[in-house]
PDB file of C-alpha atoms in Angstrom:
ATOM      1  CA  UNK N  71       0.000   0.000   0.000  1.00 33.00           C
ATOM      2  CA  UNK N  72       1.615   3.246  -1.125  1.00 32.00           C
ATOM      3  CA  UNK N  73       0.622   6.870  -0.694  1.00 34.00           C
ATOM      4  CA  UNK N  74      -2.994   7.731   0.030  1.00 35.00           C
ATOM      5  CA  UNK N  75      -5.648   5.569  -1.593  1.00 35.00           C
ATOM      6  CA  UNK N  76      -8.911   7.498  -1.852  1.00 33.00           C
ATOM      7  CA  UNK N  77     -12.065   5.405  -1.493  1.00 31.00           C
ATOM      8  CA  UNK N  78     -14.245   8.512  -1.344  1.00 32.00           C
ATOM      9  CA  UNK N  79     -15.493   8.432  -4.920  1.00 35.00           C
ATOM     10  CA  UNK N  80     -14.626  12.100  -5.361  1.00 35.00           C
ATOM     11  CA  UNK N  81     -15.895  13.337  -1.990  1.00 35.00           C
ATOM     12  CA  UNK N  82     -13.602  16.244  -1.217  1.00 33.00           C
ATOM     13  CA  UNK N  83     -14.724  16.337   2.410  1.00 39.00           C
ATOM     14  CA  UNK N  84     -11.968  13.812   2.991  1.00 38.00           C
ATOM     15  CA  UNK N  85      -9.436  16.130   1.394  1.00 40.00           C
ATOM     16  CA  UNK N  86     -10.417  18.860   3.836  1.00 45.00           C
ATOM     17  CA  UNK N  87      -9.897  16.430   6.721  1.00 47.00           C
ATOM     18  CA  UNK N  88      -6.457  15.220   5.673  1.00 51.00           C
ATOM     19  CA  UNK N  89      -3.671  17.125   7.399  1.00 54.00           C
ATOM     20  CA  UNK N  90      -0.119  16.745   6.178  1.00 54.00           C
ATOM     21  CA  UNK N  91       1.196  18.192   9.442  1.00 56.00           C
ATOM     22  CA  UNK N  92       4.206  20.473   9.628  1.00 55.00           C
ATOM     23  CA  UNK N  93       7.053  21.326   7.315  1.00 56.00           C
ATOM     24  CA  UNK N  94      10.581  22.565   7.904  1.00 55.00           C
ATOM     25  CA  UNK N  95      11.460  25.845   6.196  1.00 54.00           C
ATOM     26  CA  UNK N  96      15.166  26.678   5.892  1.00 54.00           C
ATOM     27  CA  UNK N  97      16.455  30.198   5.315  1.00 54.00           C
ATOM     28  CA  UNK N  98      19.739  32.072   5.671  1.00 55.00           C
ATOM     29  CA  UNK N  99      20.449  34.325   8.649  1.00 54.00           C
ATOM     30  CA  UNK N 100      23.764  35.873   7.757  1.00 60.00           C
ATOM     31  CA  UNK N 101      26.104  32.946   7.186  1.00 59.00           C
ATOM     32  CA  UNK N 102      23.930  30.513   9.154  1.00 57.00           C
ATOM     33  CA  UNK N 103      21.084  28.324   7.920  1.00 53.00           C
ATOM     34  CA  UNK N 104      18.112  28.583  10.291  1.00 50.00           C
ATOM     35  CA  UNK N 105      15.335  25.988  10.406  1.00 56.00           C
ATOM     36  CA  UNK N 106      11.772  27.058  11.194  1.00 55.00           C
ATOM     37  CA  UNK N 107       8.814  24.734  11.651  1.00 54.00           C
ATOM     38  CA  UNK N 108       5.539  25.827  10.077  1.00 55.00           C
ATOM     39  CA  UNK N 109       2.112  24.202  10.012  1.00 53.00           C
ATOM     40  CA  UNK N 110       1.388  22.786   6.561  1.00 56.00           C
ATOM     41  CA  UNK N 111      -2.196  23.866   5.874  1.00 50.00           C
ATOM     42  CA  UNK N 112      -2.293  22.423   2.351  1.00 49.00           C
ATOM     43  CA  UNK N 113      -4.865  19.808   3.297  1.00 45.00           C
ATOM     44  CA  UNK N 114      -6.140  17.167   0.934  1.00 44.00           C
ATOM     45  CA  UNK N 115      -4.625  14.819  -1.597  1.00 41.00           C
ATOM     46  CA  UNK N 116      -5.554  16.734  -4.748  1.00 42.00           C
ATOM     47  CA  UNK N 117      -2.523  17.425  -6.968  1.00 39.00           C
ATOM     48  CA  UNK N 118      -0.195  16.257  -4.182  1.00 43.00           C
ATOM     49  CA  UNK N 119       2.472  13.637  -5.020  1.00 43.00           C
ATOM     50  CA  UNK N 120       1.782  10.353  -3.253  1.00 48.00           C
ATOM     51  CA  UNK N 121       5.198  10.246  -1.595  1.00 48.00           C
ATOM     52  CA  UNK N 122       4.351  13.483   0.269  1.00 51.00           C
ATOM     53  CA  UNK N 123       1.340  11.799   1.870  1.00 69.00           C
ATOM     54  CA  UNK N 124       3.373   8.963   3.334  1.00 81.00           C
ATOM     55  CA  UNK N 125       4.275   9.934   6.887  1.00 86.00           C
ATOM     56  CA  UNK N 126       7.698   9.314   8.388  1.00 88.00           C
ATOM     57  CA  UNK N 127       6.306   8.645  11.873  1.00 91.00           C
ATOM     58  CA  UNK N 128       9.656   8.049  13.535  1.00 89.00           C
ATOM     59  CA  UNK N 129      11.450  10.889  11.768  1.00 88.00           C
ATOM     60  CA  UNK N 130       8.792  13.503  12.528  1.00 88.00           C
ATOM     61  CA  UNK N 131       8.538  12.337  16.157  1.00 89.00           C
ATOM     62  CA  UNK N 132      12.285  12.642  16.705  1.00 87.00           C
ATOM     63  CA  UNK N 133      12.418  16.022  14.967  1.00 87.00           C
ATOM     64  CA  UNK N 134       9.599  17.423  17.107  1.00 89.00           C
ATOM     65  CA  UNK N 135      11.092  15.973  20.300  1.00 89.00           C
ATOM     66  CA  UNK N 136      14.325  17.802  19.580  1.00 87.00           C
ATOM     67  CA  UNK N 137      12.307  20.938  18.835  1.00 89.00           C
ATOM     68  CA  UNK N 138      10.714  20.754  22.291  1.00 90.00           C
ATOM     69  CA  UNK N 139      14.183  20.369  23.833  1.00 89.00           C
ATOM     70  CA  UNK N 140      15.320  23.521  22.038  1.00 89.00           C
ATOM     71  CA  UNK N 141      12.127  25.317  23.117  1.00 90.00           C
ATOM     72  CA  UNK N 142      12.772  24.582  26.809  1.00 90.00           C
ATOM     73  CA  UNK N 143      16.517  25.214  26.523  1.00 89.00           C
ATOM     74  CA  UNK N 144      15.834  28.590  24.922  1.00 89.00           C
ATOM     75  CA  UNK N 145      13.403  29.463  27.702  1.00 88.00           C
ATOM     76  CA  UNK N 146      15.924  28.785  30.467  1.00 85.00           C
ATOM     77  CA  UNK N 147      19.097  29.761  28.606  1.00 83.00           C
ATOM     78  CA  UNK N 148      19.325  33.133  30.325  1.00 70.00           C
ATOM     79  CA  UNK N 149      17.366  32.109  33.407  1.00 73.00           C
ATOM     80  CA  UNK N 150      14.032  34.003  33.140  1.00 79.00           C
ATOM     81  CA  UNK N 151      13.174  35.956  36.245  1.00 86.00           C
ATOM     82  CA  UNK N 152      10.747  34.535  38.788  1.00 90.00           C
ATOM     83  CA  UNK N 153       7.443  36.396  38.875  1.00 91.00           C
ATOM     84  CA  UNK N 154       4.102  35.885  40.582  1.00 92.00           C
ATOM     85  CA  UNK N 155       1.302  33.841  39.033  1.00 90.00           C
ATOM     86  CA  UNK N 156      -0.752  37.029  38.734  1.00 87.00           C
ATOM     87  CA  UNK N 157       2.007  38.759  36.746  1.00 88.00           C
ATOM     88  CA  UNK N 158       2.463  35.738  34.512  1.00 89.00           C
ATOM     89  CA  UNK N 159      -1.268  35.613  33.837  1.00 83.00           C
ATOM     90  CA  UNK N 160      -1.140  39.183  32.551  1.00 81.00           C
ATOM     91  CA  UNK N 161       1.604  38.182  30.089  1.00 77.00           C
ATOM     92  CA  UNK N 162      -0.782  35.733  28.413  1.00 75.00           C
ATOM     93  CA  UNK N 163      -2.457  38.731  26.769  1.00 69.00           C
ATOM     94  CA  UNK N 164       0.656  39.270  24.627  1.00 70.00           C
ATOM     95  CA  UNK N 165       0.280  35.950  22.767  1.00 71.00           C
ATOM     96  CA  UNK N 166      -1.732  35.991  19.547  1.00 74.00           C
ATOM     97  CA  UNK N 167      -1.645  32.382  18.232  1.00 83.00           C
ATOM     98  CA  UNK N 168      -2.171  28.857  19.490  1.00 88.00           C
ATOM     99  CA  UNK N 169      -2.876  25.475  17.855  1.00 88.00           C
ATOM    100  CA  UNK N 170      -6.462  24.383  17.351  1.00 89.00           C
ATOM    101  CA  UNK N 171      -5.889  20.727  18.151  1.00 92.00           C
ATOM    102  CA  UNK N 172      -4.831  19.083  21.381  1.00 94.00           C
ATOM    103  CA  UNK N 173      -5.970  15.933  23.176  1.00 96.00           C
ATOM    104  CA  UNK N 174      -8.973  16.461  25.447  1.00 95.00           C
ATOM    105  CA  UNK N 175      -9.690  12.828  26.467  1.00 94.00           C
ATOM    106  CA  UNK N 176      -7.785   9.573  26.346  1.00 95.00           C
ATOM    107  CA  UNK N 177      -8.240   5.966  27.371  1.00 93.00           C
ATOM    108  CA  UNK N 178      -5.426   3.443  27.695  1.00 92.00           C
ATOM    109  CA  UNK N 179      -6.291  -0.094  26.581  1.00 89.00           C
ATOM    110  CA  UNK N 180      -2.750  -0.644  25.352  1.00 79.00           C
ATOM    111  CA  UNK N 181      -2.475  -4.163  26.751  1.00 82.00           C
ATOM    112  CA  UNK N 182      -5.288  -5.391  24.500  1.00 88.00           C
ATOM    113  CA  UNK N 183      -6.018  -2.843  21.749  1.00 92.00           C
ATOM    114  CA  UNK N 184      -4.094   0.423  21.986  1.00 94.00           C
ATOM    115  CA  UNK N 185      -4.656   4.030  23.037  1.00 96.00           C
ATOM    116  CA  UNK N 186      -7.882   5.851  22.184  1.00 96.00           C
ATOM    117  CA  UNK N 187      -8.153   9.634  22.287  1.00 97.00           C
ATOM    118  CA  UNK N 188     -10.402  12.549  21.404  1.00 96.00           C
ATOM    119  CA  UNK N 189      -9.132  15.880  20.111  1.00 95.00           C
ATOM    120  CA  UNK N 190     -10.387  19.314  21.125  1.00 92.00           C
ATOM    121  CA  UNK N 191     -12.562  19.525  17.975  1.00 91.00           C
ATOM    122  CA  UNK N 192     -14.267  16.151  18.736  1.00 91.00           C
ATOM    123  CA  UNK N 193     -12.150  14.202  16.229  1.00 94.00           C
ATOM    124  CA  UNK N 194     -11.344  10.705  17.485  1.00 96.00           C
ATOM    125  CA  UNK N 195      -8.355   8.440  16.941  1.00 97.00           C
ATOM    126  CA  UNK N 196      -6.824   5.133  17.977  1.00 97.00           C
ATOM    127  CA  UNK N 197      -3.152   4.175  17.990  1.00 97.00           C
ATOM    128  CA  UNK N 198      -3.259   0.391  17.728  1.00 96.00           C
ATOM    129  CA  UNK N 199      -0.790  -2.038  19.260  1.00 93.00           C
ATOM    130  CA  UNK N 200       0.622  -2.915  15.823  1.00 93.00           C
ATOM    131  CA  UNK N 201       1.683   0.760  15.374  1.00 94.00           C
ATOM    132  CA  UNK N 202      -1.075   1.532  12.862  1.00 96.00           C
ATOM    133  CA  UNK N 203      -3.455   4.453  13.376  1.00 96.00           C
ATOM    134  CA  UNK N 204      -7.065   5.321  12.600  1.00 96.00           C
ATOM    135  CA  UNK N 205      -8.560   8.800  12.954  1.00 95.00           C
ATOM    136  CA  UNK N 206     -11.930  10.313  12.039  1.00 94.00           C
ATOM    137  CA  UNK N 207     -13.183  13.892  12.082  1.00 91.00           C
ATOM    138  CA  UNK N 208     -15.902  15.117  14.442  1.00 89.00           C
ATOM    139  CA  UNK N 209     -18.673  14.263  11.977  1.00 88.00           C
ATOM    140  CA  UNK N 210     -17.651  10.563  12.075  1.00 90.00           C
ATOM    141  CA  UNK N 211     -17.738  10.592   8.268  1.00 90.00           C
ATOM    142  CA  UNK N 212     -14.174  11.166   7.008  1.00 91.00           C
ATOM    143  CA  UNK N 213     -11.566   8.585   8.010  1.00 94.00           C
ATOM    144  CA  UNK N 214      -7.811   8.231   7.684  1.00 93.00           C
ATOM    145  CA  UNK N 215      -6.014   4.947   8.251  1.00 95.00           C
ATOM    146  CA  UNK N 216      -2.221   5.032   8.545  1.00 95.00           C
ATOM    147  CA  UNK N 217      -0.473   1.675   8.415  1.00 95.00           C
ATOM    148  CA  UNK N 218       2.661   0.808  10.392  1.00 92.00           C
ATOM    149  CA  UNK N 219       4.816   2.043   7.486  1.00 91.00           C
ATOM    150  CA  UNK N 220       3.152   5.475   7.406  1.00 92.00           C
ATOM    151  CA  UNK N 221       1.042   5.039   4.237  1.00 90.00           C
ATOM    152  CA  UNK N 222      -2.464   6.540   4.375  1.00 88.00           C
ATOM    153  CA  UNK N 223      -5.833   5.258   3.234  1.00 88.00           C
ATOM    154  CA  UNK N 224      -8.704   7.795   3.130  1.00 90.00           C
ATOM    155  CA  UNK N 225     -12.358   6.783   2.998  1.00 91.00           C
ATOM    156  CA  UNK N 226     -15.925   7.753   3.879  1.00 91.00           C
ATOM    157  CA  UNK N 227     -17.846   6.002   6.648  1.00 89.00           C
ATOM    158  CA  UNK N 228     -20.074   4.156   4.165  1.00 89.00           C
ATOM    159  CA  UNK N 229     -17.107   3.127   1.988  1.00 91.00           C
ATOM    160  CA  UNK N 230     -14.973   1.517   4.672  1.00 92.00           C
ATOM    161  CA  UNK N 231     -12.575  -1.101   3.214  1.00 93.00           C
ATOM    162  CA  UNK N 232     -13.548  -4.600   4.331  1.00 93.00           C
ATOM    163  CA  UNK N 233     -10.213  -5.232   6.027  1.00 94.00           C
ATOM    164  CA  UNK N 234     -10.661  -2.123   8.222  1.00 95.00           C
ATOM    165  CA  UNK N 235     -14.217  -2.831   9.383  1.00 94.00           C
ATOM    166  CA  UNK N 236     -13.232  -4.200  12.802  1.00 94.00           C
ATOM    167  CA  UNK N 237     -10.907  -1.264  13.442  1.00 95.00           C
ATOM    168  CA  UNK N 238     -13.667   1.231  12.650  1.00 95.00           C
ATOM    169  CA  UNK N 239     -15.985  -0.572  15.068  1.00 94.00           C
ATOM    170  CA  UNK N 240     -13.292  -0.453  17.727  1.00 94.00           C
ATOM    171  CA  UNK N 241     -12.800   3.287  17.170  1.00 96.00           C
ATOM    172  CA  UNK N 242     -16.551   3.810  17.639  1.00 94.00           C
ATOM    173  CA  UNK N 243     -16.366   1.826  20.882  1.00 94.00           C
ATOM    174  CA  UNK N 244     -13.527   4.024  22.146  1.00 94.00           C
ATOM    175  CA  UNK N 245     -15.473   7.167  21.207  1.00 94.00           C
ATOM    176  CA  UNK N 246     -18.658   6.051  22.964  1.00 93.00           C
ATOM    177  CA  UNK N 247     -16.750   4.916  26.040  1.00 93.00           C
ATOM    178  CA  UNK N 248     -14.904   8.227  26.407  1.00 94.00           C
ATOM    179  CA  UNK N 249     -17.979  10.383  25.845  1.00 91.00           C
ATOM    180  CA  UNK N 250     -20.095   8.343  28.277  1.00 91.00           C
ATOM    181  CA  UNK N 251     -17.506   7.837  31.018  1.00 91.00           C
ATOM    182  CA  UNK N 252     -14.851  10.555  30.839  1.00 89.00           C
ATOM    183  CA  UNK N 253     -15.702  14.167  31.554  1.00 76.00           C
ATOM    184  CA  UNK N 254     -14.004  16.758  29.351  1.00 72.00           C
ATOM    185  CA  UNK N 255     -15.578  20.190  29.588  1.00 80.00           C
ATOM    186  CA  UNK N 256     -13.964  22.660  27.159  1.00 82.00           C
ATOM    187  CA  UNK N 257     -11.571  24.920  29.082  1.00 87.00           C
ATOM    188  CA  UNK N 258     -12.424  28.568  29.619  1.00 85.00           C
ATOM    189  CA  UNK N 259     -10.040  30.550  27.420  1.00 78.00           C
ATOM    190  CA  UNK N 260      -8.974  33.760  29.119  1.00 69.00           C
ATOM    191  CA  UNK N 261      -7.738  35.530  25.991  1.00 70.00           C
ATOM    192  CA  UNK N 262     -10.566  36.236  23.547  1.00 69.00           C
ATOM    193  CA  UNK N 263      -8.538  37.709  20.676  1.00 73.00           C
ATOM    194  CA  UNK N 264      -6.169  34.804  20.133  1.00 79.00           C
ATOM    195  CA  UNK N 265      -5.862  33.318  16.634  1.00 82.00           C
ATOM    196  CA  UNK N 266      -6.504  29.569  16.391  1.00 84.00           C
ATOM    197  CA  UNK N 267      -4.302  27.961  13.733  1.00 81.00           C
ATOM    198  CA  UNK N 268      -3.897  24.615  11.924  1.00 74.00           C
ATOM    199  CA  UNK N 269      -6.496  22.808   9.844  1.00 71.00           C
ATOM    200  CA  UNK N 270      -7.422  19.239   9.071  1.00 78.00           C
ATOM    201  CA  UNK N 271      -7.228  16.433  11.620  1.00 86.00           C
ATOM    202  CA  UNK N 272      -3.737  15.652  12.951  1.00 90.00           C
ATOM    203  CA  UNK N 273      -2.794  12.112  13.888  1.00 92.00           C
ATOM    204  CA  UNK N 274      -1.091  11.093  17.109  1.00 95.00           C
ATOM    205  CA  UNK N 275       2.516  10.292  16.213  1.00 94.00           C
ATOM    206  CA  UNK N 276       3.755   9.021  19.591  1.00 93.00           C
ATOM    207  CA  UNK N 277       2.676   8.714  23.183  1.00 94.00           C
ATOM    208  CA  UNK N 278       4.419   7.809  26.420  1.00 92.00           C
ATOM    209  CA  UNK N 279       3.155   7.299  29.948  1.00 93.00           C
ATOM    210  CA  UNK N 280       4.630   6.911  33.414  1.00 92.00           C
ATOM    211  CA  UNK N 281       3.224   7.171  36.941  1.00 93.00           C
ATOM    212  CA  UNK N 282       3.293  10.999  36.888  1.00 94.00           C
ATOM    213  CA  UNK N 283       2.189  12.019  33.406  1.00 96.00           C
ATOM    214  CA  UNK N 284       1.190  11.043  29.900  1.00 96.00           C
ATOM    215  CA  UNK N 285       2.789  12.727  26.865  1.00 96.00           C
ATOM    216  CA  UNK N 286       1.638  13.052  23.262  1.00 97.00           C
ATOM    217  CA  UNK N 287       3.266  14.220  20.028  1.00 95.00           C
ATOM    218  CA  UNK N 288       0.797  15.296  17.327  1.00 95.00           C
ATOM    219  CA  UNK N 289       1.361  15.769  13.605  1.00 91.00           C
ATOM    220  CA  UNK N 290       0.484  19.484  13.870  1.00 90.00           C
ATOM    221  CA  UNK N 291       3.752  20.089  15.751  1.00 91.00           C
ATOM    222  CA  UNK N 292       2.284  19.888  19.265  1.00 94.00           C
ATOM    223  CA  UNK N 293       3.897  18.245  22.276  1.00 96.00           C
ATOM    224  CA  UNK N 294       1.374  17.812  25.089  1.00 97.00           C
ATOM    225  CA  UNK N 295       1.963  16.624  28.629  1.00 97.00           C
ATOM    226  CA  UNK N 296      -0.873  15.914  31.069  1.00 97.00           C
ATOM    227  CA  UNK N 297       0.102  15.712  34.733  1.00 97.00           C
ATOM    228  CA  UNK N 298      -1.923  12.988  36.418  1.00 94.00           C
ATOM    229  CA  UNK N 299      -1.776  14.280  39.998  1.00 93.00           C
ATOM    230  CA  UNK N 300      -3.046  17.850  39.561  1.00 93.00           C
ATOM    231  CA  UNK N 301      -4.724  17.376  36.120  1.00 92.00           C
ATOM    232  CA  UNK N 302      -2.889  20.316  34.557  1.00 96.00           C
ATOM    233  CA  UNK N 303      -1.963  20.221  30.875  1.00 97.00           C
ATOM    234  CA  UNK N 304       0.944  21.882  29.082  1.00 97.00           C
ATOM    235  CA  UNK N 305       0.597  22.164  25.285  1.00 96.00           C
ATOM    236  CA  UNK N 306       3.787  23.252  23.533  1.00 95.00           C
ATOM    237  CA  UNK N 307       3.354  24.264  19.885  1.00 93.00           C
ATOM    238  CA  UNK N 308       6.597  24.426  17.933  1.00 91.00           C
ATOM    239  CA  UNK N 309       5.091  26.073  14.784  1.00 88.00           C
ATOM    240  CA  UNK N 310       3.510  28.926  16.793  1.00 89.00           C
ATOM    241  CA  UNK N 311       6.316  29.148  19.417  1.00 90.00           C
ATOM    242  CA  UNK N 312       3.669  29.101  22.117  1.00 92.00           C
ATOM    243  CA  UNK N 313       2.748  27.190  25.230  1.00 94.00           C
ATOM    244  CA  UNK N 314      -0.857  26.791  26.372  1.00 94.00           C
ATOM    245  CA  UNK N 315      -1.522  25.854  29.988  1.00 94.00           C
ATOM    246  CA  UNK N 316      -4.819  24.401  31.198  1.00 95.00           C
ATOM    247  CA  UNK N 317      -4.796  24.692  34.976  1.00 93.00           C
ATOM    248  CA  UNK N 318      -6.527  22.603  37.637  1.00 91.00           C
ATOM    249  CA  UNK N 319      -9.565  24.909  37.402  1.00 91.00           C
ATOM    250  CA  UNK N 320      -9.844  24.196  33.643  1.00 91.00           C
ATOM    251  CA  UNK N 321      -8.777  27.700  32.611  1.00 91.00           C
ATOM    252  CA  UNK N 322      -6.685  28.038  29.452  1.00 92.00           C
ATOM    253  CA  UNK N 323      -3.933  30.626  29.049  1.00 91.00           C
ATOM    254  CA  UNK N 324      -1.516  30.804  26.117  1.00 92.00           C
ATOM    255  CA  UNK N 325       1.954  32.367  26.250  1.00 91.00           C
ATOM    256  CA  UNK N 326       4.455  33.058  23.495  1.00 90.00           C
ATOM    257  CA  UNK N 327       8.004  31.859  24.089  1.00 90.00           C
ATOM    258  CA  UNK N 328       9.579  35.307  23.780  1.00 88.00           C
ATOM    259  CA  UNK N 329       7.030  36.704  26.224  1.00 88.00           C
ATOM    260  CA  UNK N 330       8.058  34.150  28.847  1.00 90.00           C
ATOM    261  CA  UNK N 331      11.748  34.801  28.240  1.00 89.00           C
ATOM    262  CA  UNK N 332      11.354  38.559  28.604  1.00 88.00           C
ATOM    263  CA  UNK N 333       8.570  38.620  31.185  1.00 89.00           C
ATOM    264  CA  UNK N 334       9.467  35.673  33.415  1.00 91.00           C
ATOM    265  CA  UNK N 335       7.669  32.602  34.788  1.00 93.00           C
ATOM    266  CA  UNK N 336       6.100  31.694  38.108  1.00 93.00           C
ATOM    267  CA  UNK N 337       7.407  28.920  40.369  1.00 94.00           C
ATOM    268  CA  UNK N 338       4.707  26.462  39.251  1.00 95.00           C
ATOM    269  CA  UNK N 339       5.527  26.825  35.542  1.00 94.00           C
ATOM    270  CA  UNK N 340       9.268  26.677  36.157  1.00 93.00           C
ATOM    271  CA  UNK N 341       8.906  23.385  38.033  1.00 94.00           C
ATOM    272  CA  UNK N 342       6.713  21.869  35.318  1.00 95.00           C
ATOM    273  CA  UNK N 343       8.991  22.996  32.486  1.00 93.00           C
ATOM    274  CA  UNK N 344      12.041  21.451  34.139  1.00 91.00           C
ATOM    275  CA  UNK N 345      10.125  18.178  34.407  1.00 94.00           C
ATOM    276  CA  UNK N 346       9.080  18.418  30.744  1.00 93.00           C
ATOM    277  CA  UNK N 347      12.748  18.826  29.799  1.00 89.00           C
ATOM    278  CA  UNK N 348      13.613  15.714  31.810  1.00 90.00           C
ATOM    279  CA  UNK N 349      10.845  13.666  30.166  1.00 91.00           C
ATOM    280  CA  UNK N 350      11.690  14.739  26.626  1.00 86.00           C
ATOM    281  CA  UNK N 351      15.414  14.105  27.205  1.00 86.00           C
ATOM    282  CA  UNK N 352      14.591  10.567  28.308  1.00 85.00           C
ATOM    283  CA  UNK N 353      12.251  10.121  25.350  1.00 79.00           C
ATOM    284  CA  UNK N 354      14.757  11.202  22.718  1.00 75.00           C
ATOM    285  CA  UNK N 355      17.453   9.004  24.261  1.00 74.00           C
ATOM    286  CA  UNK N 356      15.352   5.871  23.818  1.00 61.00           C
ATOM    287  CA  UNK N 357      15.953   3.966  20.606  1.00 46.00           C
ATOM    288  CA  UNK N 358      13.020   1.637  21.052  1.00 43.00           C
ATOM    289  CA  UNK N 359       9.472   2.446  20.014  1.00 46.00           C
ATOM    290  CA  UNK N 360       7.106   3.367  22.829  1.00 44.00           C
ATOM    291  CA  UNK N 361       5.073   0.185  22.422  1.00 42.00           C
ATOM    292  CA  UNK N 362       8.013  -1.812  23.747  1.00 45.00           C
ATOM    293  CA  UNK N 363       8.942   0.537  26.576  1.00 43.00           C
ATOM    294  CA  UNK N 364       8.786  -0.848  30.088  1.00 38.00           C
ATOM    295  CA  UNK N 365       7.683   2.534  31.421  1.00 37.00           C
ATOM    296  CA  UNK N 366       4.351   2.533  29.574  1.00 40.00           C
ATOM    297  CA  UNK N 367       1.911   1.901  32.392  1.00 36.00           C
ATOM    298  CA  UNK N 368      -1.181  -0.014  31.347  1.00 38.00           C
ATOM    299  CA  UNK N 369      -4.586   0.783  32.816  1.00 37.00           C
ATOM    300  CA  UNK N 370      -8.060  -0.248  31.807  1.00 39.00           C
ATOM    301  CA  UNK N 371      -9.670   3.083  32.608  1.00 45.00           C
ATOM    302  CA  UNK N 372      -7.724   6.309  32.648  1.00 49.00           C
ATOM    303  CA  UNK N 373      -8.725   9.936  32.357  1.00 51.00           C
ATOM    304  CA  UNK N 374      -6.726  13.057  33.062  1.00 48.00           C
ATOM    305  CA  UNK N 375      -9.561  15.545  32.729  1.00 51.00           C
ATOM    306  CA  UNK N 376     -11.399  15.141  36.025  1.00 45.00           C
TER     307      UNK N 376
END
């Protein structure tokens, strides 16, 4: 199976759902070549070479992991000053962009099936134990299946390939279970004028879990970490150079990297960011895939949104 096979019969709704993810743009800064990550909003498979639709899961995951390391290193390079939580909250007003998609619910059945999750726009996905992936948009009509080699198959709900029927049923089970058992009220965003960027439906590239947190890397260039004890979420977006924090009271604030460097961080954020650096350093040092990691903790019912 190569590229993206379209079973839609010309339904371009699928093309609007397909997200290619992020791209690396290189430009000269004096004598140096600088790399910048941008969200690739050219959704769809129309007039796009098939090889561009095949996803290098491992390569993109490693690249984004290193990007998060650079993000945190840059933040603490000059040791940002310590400020109060109230002062830091005011700095959120200076950020103008954040990613649209992050994970709002998840359920870990990795021992038997895999990890199910729901995105902030109600899209649903499953990362199966065999390292394949299935994701559908919020309408439950437009599907993407990504095999273990990164090749995509796109299809409508009523044109599901026979060999994927059981996986689609399993995805529906995950969706119904999460919506009936796991609470996930949308967070209250405290900055009304922020621009929401990225289109399509990103897939979950990688995930990792230990006894303190669960981490996700999404195709839209987002690294997300959910802390299990206090239920806070940190969403680092490399393309927008921003970090969104959903606190224990379910309030969402977004900060730009330069604003944190110049304005400072509170003690809570500093502690969390140091832990994020530790986690991502451990992640990038592992050569095995996460499915074989001993530190993936299996649970039959897990939710980080309560």
